[in-house]
Coordinates of C-alpha atoms and ligand atoms in Angstrom, one line a residue:
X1 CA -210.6 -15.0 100.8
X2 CA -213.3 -16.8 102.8
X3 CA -212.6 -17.0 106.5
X4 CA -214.0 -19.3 108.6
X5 CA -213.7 -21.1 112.4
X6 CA -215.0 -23.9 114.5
X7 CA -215.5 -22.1 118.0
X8 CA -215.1 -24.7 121.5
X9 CA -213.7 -25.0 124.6
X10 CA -211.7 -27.0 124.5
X11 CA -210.8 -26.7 120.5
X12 CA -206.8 -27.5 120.2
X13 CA -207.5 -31.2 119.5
X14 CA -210.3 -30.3 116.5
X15 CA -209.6 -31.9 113.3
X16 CA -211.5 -29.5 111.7
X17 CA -209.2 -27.1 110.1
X18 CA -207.3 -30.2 108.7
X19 CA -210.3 -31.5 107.3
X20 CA -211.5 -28.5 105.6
X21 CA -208.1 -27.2 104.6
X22 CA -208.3 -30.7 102.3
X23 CA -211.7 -29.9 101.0
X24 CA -210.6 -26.4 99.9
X25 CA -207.7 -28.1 98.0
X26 CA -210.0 -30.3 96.1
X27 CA -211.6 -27.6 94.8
X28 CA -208.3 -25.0 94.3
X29 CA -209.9 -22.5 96.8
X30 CA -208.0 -20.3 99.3
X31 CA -209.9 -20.3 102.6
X32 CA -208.6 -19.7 106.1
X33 CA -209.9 -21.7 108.8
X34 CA -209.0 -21.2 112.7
X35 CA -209.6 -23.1 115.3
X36 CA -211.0 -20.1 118.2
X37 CA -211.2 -21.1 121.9
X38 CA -214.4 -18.9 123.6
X39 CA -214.8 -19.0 127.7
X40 CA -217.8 -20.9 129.2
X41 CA -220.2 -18.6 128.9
X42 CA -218.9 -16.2 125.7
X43 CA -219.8 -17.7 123.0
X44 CA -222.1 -15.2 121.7
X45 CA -219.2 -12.4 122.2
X46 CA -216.8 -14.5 120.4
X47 CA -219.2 -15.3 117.9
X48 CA -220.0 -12.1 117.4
X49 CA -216.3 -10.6 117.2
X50 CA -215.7 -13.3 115.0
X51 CA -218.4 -11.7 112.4
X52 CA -217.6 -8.6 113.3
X53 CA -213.8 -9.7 111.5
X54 CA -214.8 -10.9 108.3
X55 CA -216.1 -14.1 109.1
X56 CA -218.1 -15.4 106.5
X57 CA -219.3 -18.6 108.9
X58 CA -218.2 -21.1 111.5
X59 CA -218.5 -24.6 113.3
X60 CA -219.9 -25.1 116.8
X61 CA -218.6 -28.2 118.6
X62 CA -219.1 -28.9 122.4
X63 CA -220.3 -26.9 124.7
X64 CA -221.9 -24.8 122.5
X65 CA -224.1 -26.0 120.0
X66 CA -227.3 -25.1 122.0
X67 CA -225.9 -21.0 122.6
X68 CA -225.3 -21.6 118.8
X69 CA -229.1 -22.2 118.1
X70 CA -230.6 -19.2 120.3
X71 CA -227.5 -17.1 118.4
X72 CA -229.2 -18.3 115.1
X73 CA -231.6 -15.9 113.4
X74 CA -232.9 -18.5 111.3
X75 CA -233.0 -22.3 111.6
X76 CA -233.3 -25.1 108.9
X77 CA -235.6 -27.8 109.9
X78 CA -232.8 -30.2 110.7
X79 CA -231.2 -27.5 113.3
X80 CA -234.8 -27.1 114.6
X81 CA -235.1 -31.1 115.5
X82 CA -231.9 -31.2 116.4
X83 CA -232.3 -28.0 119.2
X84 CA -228.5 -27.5 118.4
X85 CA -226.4 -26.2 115.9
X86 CA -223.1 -26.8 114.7
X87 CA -223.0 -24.4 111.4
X88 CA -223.1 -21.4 111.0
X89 CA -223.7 -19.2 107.4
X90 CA -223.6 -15.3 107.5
X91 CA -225.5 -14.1 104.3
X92 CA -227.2 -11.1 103.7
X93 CA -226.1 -10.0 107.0
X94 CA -228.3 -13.2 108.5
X95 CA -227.5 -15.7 110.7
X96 CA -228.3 -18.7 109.6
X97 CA -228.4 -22.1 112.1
X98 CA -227.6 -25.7 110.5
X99 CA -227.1 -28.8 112.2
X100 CA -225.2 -31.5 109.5
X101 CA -224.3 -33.8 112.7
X102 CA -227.3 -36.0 111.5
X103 CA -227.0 -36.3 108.1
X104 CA -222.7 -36.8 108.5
X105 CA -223.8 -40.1 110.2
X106 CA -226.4 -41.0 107.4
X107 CA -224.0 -40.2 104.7
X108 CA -221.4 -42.1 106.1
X109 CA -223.6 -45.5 107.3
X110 CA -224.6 -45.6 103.5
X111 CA -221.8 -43.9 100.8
X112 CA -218.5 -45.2 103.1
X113 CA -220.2 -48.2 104.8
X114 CA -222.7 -49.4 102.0
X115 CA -225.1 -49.7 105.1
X116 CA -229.2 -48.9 103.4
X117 CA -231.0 -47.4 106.6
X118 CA -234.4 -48.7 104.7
X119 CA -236.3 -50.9 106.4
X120 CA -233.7 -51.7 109.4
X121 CA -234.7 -52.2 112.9
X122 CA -232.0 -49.6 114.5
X123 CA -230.5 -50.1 118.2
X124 CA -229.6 -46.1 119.2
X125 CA -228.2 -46.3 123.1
X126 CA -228.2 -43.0 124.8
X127 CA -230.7 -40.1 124.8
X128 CA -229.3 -36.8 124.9
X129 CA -228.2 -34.2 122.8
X130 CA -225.9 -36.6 120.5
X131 CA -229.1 -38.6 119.7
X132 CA -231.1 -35.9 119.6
X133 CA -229.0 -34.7 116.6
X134 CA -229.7 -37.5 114.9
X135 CA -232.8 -38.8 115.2
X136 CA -234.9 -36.8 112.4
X137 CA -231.9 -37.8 109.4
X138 CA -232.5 -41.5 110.3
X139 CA -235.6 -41.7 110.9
X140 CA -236.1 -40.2 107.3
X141 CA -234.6 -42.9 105.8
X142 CA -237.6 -44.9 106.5
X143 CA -235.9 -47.3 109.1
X144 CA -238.2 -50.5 110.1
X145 CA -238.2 -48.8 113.7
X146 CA -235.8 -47.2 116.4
X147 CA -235.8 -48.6 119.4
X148 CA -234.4 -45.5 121.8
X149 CA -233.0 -46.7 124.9
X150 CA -231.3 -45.3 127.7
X151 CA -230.0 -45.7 131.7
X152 CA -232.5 -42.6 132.5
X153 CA -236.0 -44.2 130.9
X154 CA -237.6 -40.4 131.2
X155 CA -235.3 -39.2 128.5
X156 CA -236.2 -41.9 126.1
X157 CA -239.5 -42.1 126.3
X158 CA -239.4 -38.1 126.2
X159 CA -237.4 -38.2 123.0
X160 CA -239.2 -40.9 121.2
X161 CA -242.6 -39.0 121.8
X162 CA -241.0 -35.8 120.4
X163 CA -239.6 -37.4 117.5
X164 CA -242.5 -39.7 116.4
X165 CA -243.8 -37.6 114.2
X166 CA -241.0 -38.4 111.8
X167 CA -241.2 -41.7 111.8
X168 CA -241.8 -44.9 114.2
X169 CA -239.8 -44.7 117.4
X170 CA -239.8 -46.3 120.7
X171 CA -238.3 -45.7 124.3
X172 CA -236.7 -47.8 126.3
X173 CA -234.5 -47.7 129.9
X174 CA -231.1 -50.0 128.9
X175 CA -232.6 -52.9 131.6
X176 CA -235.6 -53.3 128.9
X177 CA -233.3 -54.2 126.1
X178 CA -233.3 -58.0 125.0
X179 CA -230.6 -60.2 123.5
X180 CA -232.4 -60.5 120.6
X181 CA -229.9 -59.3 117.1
X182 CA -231.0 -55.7 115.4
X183 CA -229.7 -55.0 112.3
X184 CA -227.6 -51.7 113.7
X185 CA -226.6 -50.6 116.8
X186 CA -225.9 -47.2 117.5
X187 CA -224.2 -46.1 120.7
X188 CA -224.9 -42.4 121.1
X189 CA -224.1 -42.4 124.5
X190 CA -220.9 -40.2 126.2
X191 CA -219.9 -43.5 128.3
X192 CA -217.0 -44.0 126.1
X193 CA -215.2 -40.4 126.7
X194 CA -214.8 -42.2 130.5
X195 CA -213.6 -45.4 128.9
X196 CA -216.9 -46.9 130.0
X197 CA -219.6 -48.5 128.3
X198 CA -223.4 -49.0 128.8
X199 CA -224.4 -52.4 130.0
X200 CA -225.6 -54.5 127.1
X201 CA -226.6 -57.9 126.2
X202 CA -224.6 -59.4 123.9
X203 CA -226.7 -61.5 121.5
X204 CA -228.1 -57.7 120.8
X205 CA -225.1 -57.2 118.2
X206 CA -224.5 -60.6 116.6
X207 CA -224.8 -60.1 112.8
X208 CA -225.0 -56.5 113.3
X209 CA -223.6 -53.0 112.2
X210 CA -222.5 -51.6 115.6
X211 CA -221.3 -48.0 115.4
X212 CA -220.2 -45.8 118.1
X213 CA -220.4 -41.6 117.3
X214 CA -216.7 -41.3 119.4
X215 CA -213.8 -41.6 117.0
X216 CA -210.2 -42.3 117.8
X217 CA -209.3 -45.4 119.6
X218 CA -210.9 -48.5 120.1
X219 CA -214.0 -47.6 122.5
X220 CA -215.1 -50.6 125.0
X221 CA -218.5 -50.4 122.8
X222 CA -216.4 -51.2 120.0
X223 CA -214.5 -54.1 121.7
X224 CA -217.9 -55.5 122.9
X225 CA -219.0 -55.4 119.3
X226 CA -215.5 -57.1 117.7
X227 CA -216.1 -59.8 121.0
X228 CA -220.1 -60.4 120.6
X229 CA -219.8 -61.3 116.8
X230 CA -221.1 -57.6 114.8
X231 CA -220.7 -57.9 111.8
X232 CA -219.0 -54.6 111.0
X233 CA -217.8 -52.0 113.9
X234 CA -217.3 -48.7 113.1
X235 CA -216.1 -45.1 114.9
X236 CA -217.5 -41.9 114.5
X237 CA -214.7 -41.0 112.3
X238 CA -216.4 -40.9 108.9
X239 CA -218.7 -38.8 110.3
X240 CA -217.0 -36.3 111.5
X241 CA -215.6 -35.7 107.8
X242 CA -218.7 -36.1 106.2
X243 CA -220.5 -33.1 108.7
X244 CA -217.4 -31.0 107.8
X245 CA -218.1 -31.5 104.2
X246 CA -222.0 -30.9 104.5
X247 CA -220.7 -27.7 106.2
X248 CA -218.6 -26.5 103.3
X249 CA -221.5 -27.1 100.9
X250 CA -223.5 -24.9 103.2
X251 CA -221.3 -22.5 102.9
X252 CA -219.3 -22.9 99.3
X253 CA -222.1 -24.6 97.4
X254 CA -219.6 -27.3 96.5
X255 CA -219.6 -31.2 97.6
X256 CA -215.9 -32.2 98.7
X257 CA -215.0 -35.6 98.0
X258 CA -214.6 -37.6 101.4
X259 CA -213.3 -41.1 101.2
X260 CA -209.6 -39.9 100.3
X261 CA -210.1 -37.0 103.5
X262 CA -211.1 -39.7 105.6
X263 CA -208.1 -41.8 104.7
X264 CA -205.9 -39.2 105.5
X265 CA -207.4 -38.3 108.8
X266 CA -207.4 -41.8 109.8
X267 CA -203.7 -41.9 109.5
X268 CA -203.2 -38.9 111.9
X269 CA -205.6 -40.0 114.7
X270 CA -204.5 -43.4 114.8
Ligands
LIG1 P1 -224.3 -35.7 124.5 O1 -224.5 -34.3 124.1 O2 -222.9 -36.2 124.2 O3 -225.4 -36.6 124.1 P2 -225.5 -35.6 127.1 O4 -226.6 -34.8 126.6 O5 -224.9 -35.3 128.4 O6 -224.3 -35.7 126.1 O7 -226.0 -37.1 127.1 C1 -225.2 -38.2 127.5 C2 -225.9 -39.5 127.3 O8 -225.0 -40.6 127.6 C3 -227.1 -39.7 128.1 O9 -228.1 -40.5 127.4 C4 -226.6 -40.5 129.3 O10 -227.5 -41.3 130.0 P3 -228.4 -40.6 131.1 O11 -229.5 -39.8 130.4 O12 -229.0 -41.7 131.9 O13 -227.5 -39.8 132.0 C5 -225.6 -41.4 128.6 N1 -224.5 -42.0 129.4 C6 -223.4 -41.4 129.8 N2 -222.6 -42.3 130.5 C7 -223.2 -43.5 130.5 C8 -222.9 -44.7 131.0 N3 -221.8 -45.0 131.7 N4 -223.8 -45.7 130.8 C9 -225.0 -45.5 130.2 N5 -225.3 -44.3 129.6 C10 -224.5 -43.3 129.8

């Protein structure tokens, strides 16, 4: 039987054994799948321990996706943008890094939300490792441009440079933003773990996809959205289940189904 773990700290509220418990059903597969707290500072021992058991791969969620990529042997090009990983394969005795954070969002802004990236002038608030994760996935999708902004302008003007060479991007500090309407806004910030919000004005969202990468309960970027007239508002749910399932792909070679999952886990966060 296949083993396999998402590593945090902290890790008892991770959905993830839950969600890929589900995909394993789909597909009549016994896997086992643990959630494993590591200390600050660890993660490579418990990693490796982990390996050292059987383990045939793992998640990485916060704080350790960037101790995941220098634990990486080898790196796909998405892990490499992204400077973090949160997948792990063991093959061949390898360590391979992936980073599906990215690609979860796409996947869901298009299959769940019928959103086409194409063309779209994209809103993404917040420049740090969240964004950073997603930048390369989007911007392959050939958006119109993204407009990067954040409180601290260094970081966003850092970030668009390093990124540009996928695709047209722009920074901005969060003062520079007009009330003009995009056609998605993205908040990638961590304001809304603090039940905050990034100041924003609101003509910005009229019309517009607003989307904000926290799941769970309403955020305030969420309420801003339903108040200032968006015309869809979304959490970070869908994404969460459609990383887990480019995750079991990477490491099964088989594409869970995810709209019924997401159903289902929508029921037991809400
Ligand atoms: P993560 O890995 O979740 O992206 P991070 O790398 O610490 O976490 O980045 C947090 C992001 O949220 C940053 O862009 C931060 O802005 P600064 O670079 O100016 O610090 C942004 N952020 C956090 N709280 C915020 C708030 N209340 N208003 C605006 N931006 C906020």
């Amino acid at each position: 039987m296949n083993r396999f773990a998402v590593i945090g700290n902290p890790i008892n509220h991770s959905l993830s054994p839950m969600i890929h418990n589900e995909f394993s059903k789909e597909f009549n597969i016994k896997i086992s799948y643990e959630k494993m707290l590591s200390p600050i500072g660890e993660f490579a021992l418990t990693a490796e321990k982990f390996i050292q058991n059987g383990g045939s791969g793992f998640n990485i969620t916060l704080p350790f996706k960037i101790d995941a990529y220098s634990f990486s042997e080898e790196l796909t090009s998405n892990a490499k943008a992204a400077g973090a990983v949160n997948t792990i394969k063991i093959e061949n005795n390898v360590i391979f890094g992936e980073n599906t954070d990215g690609t979860g969002l796409v996947n869901d802004l298009e299959k769940n939300l019928n959103q086409s990236l194409t063309d779209k002038e994209i809103l993404i608030i917040g420049a740090g490792g969240a964004t950073q994760g997603i930048l390369k996935p989007i911007l392959e999708k050939n958006p119109e441009k993204i407009l990067l902004a954040n409180r601290t302008l260094k970081k966003s003007l850092k970030l668009a440079n390093d990124f540009s060479k996928f695709g047209k991007v722009c920074g901005f500090g969060l003062d520079q933003i007009k009330s003009k309407p995009v056609d998605i806004v993205i908040n990638a910030t961590s304001a809304s773990i603090d039940g905050e919000m990034p100041n924003l004005p609101g003509g910005l969202c009229e019309g517009a996809l607003c989307y904000d990468l926290m799941y769970g309960i309403e955020t305030p970027f969420m309420k801003w959205a339903h108040d200032n007239s968006a015309k869809m508002v979304s959490d970070g749910l869908g994404m969460l289940v459609e990383q887990a399932a480019l995750s079991f792909n990477y490491w099964l070679g088989k594409k869970p189904n995810t709209s019924s999952i997401i159903s289902l886990i929508r029921e037991t966060v809400d």
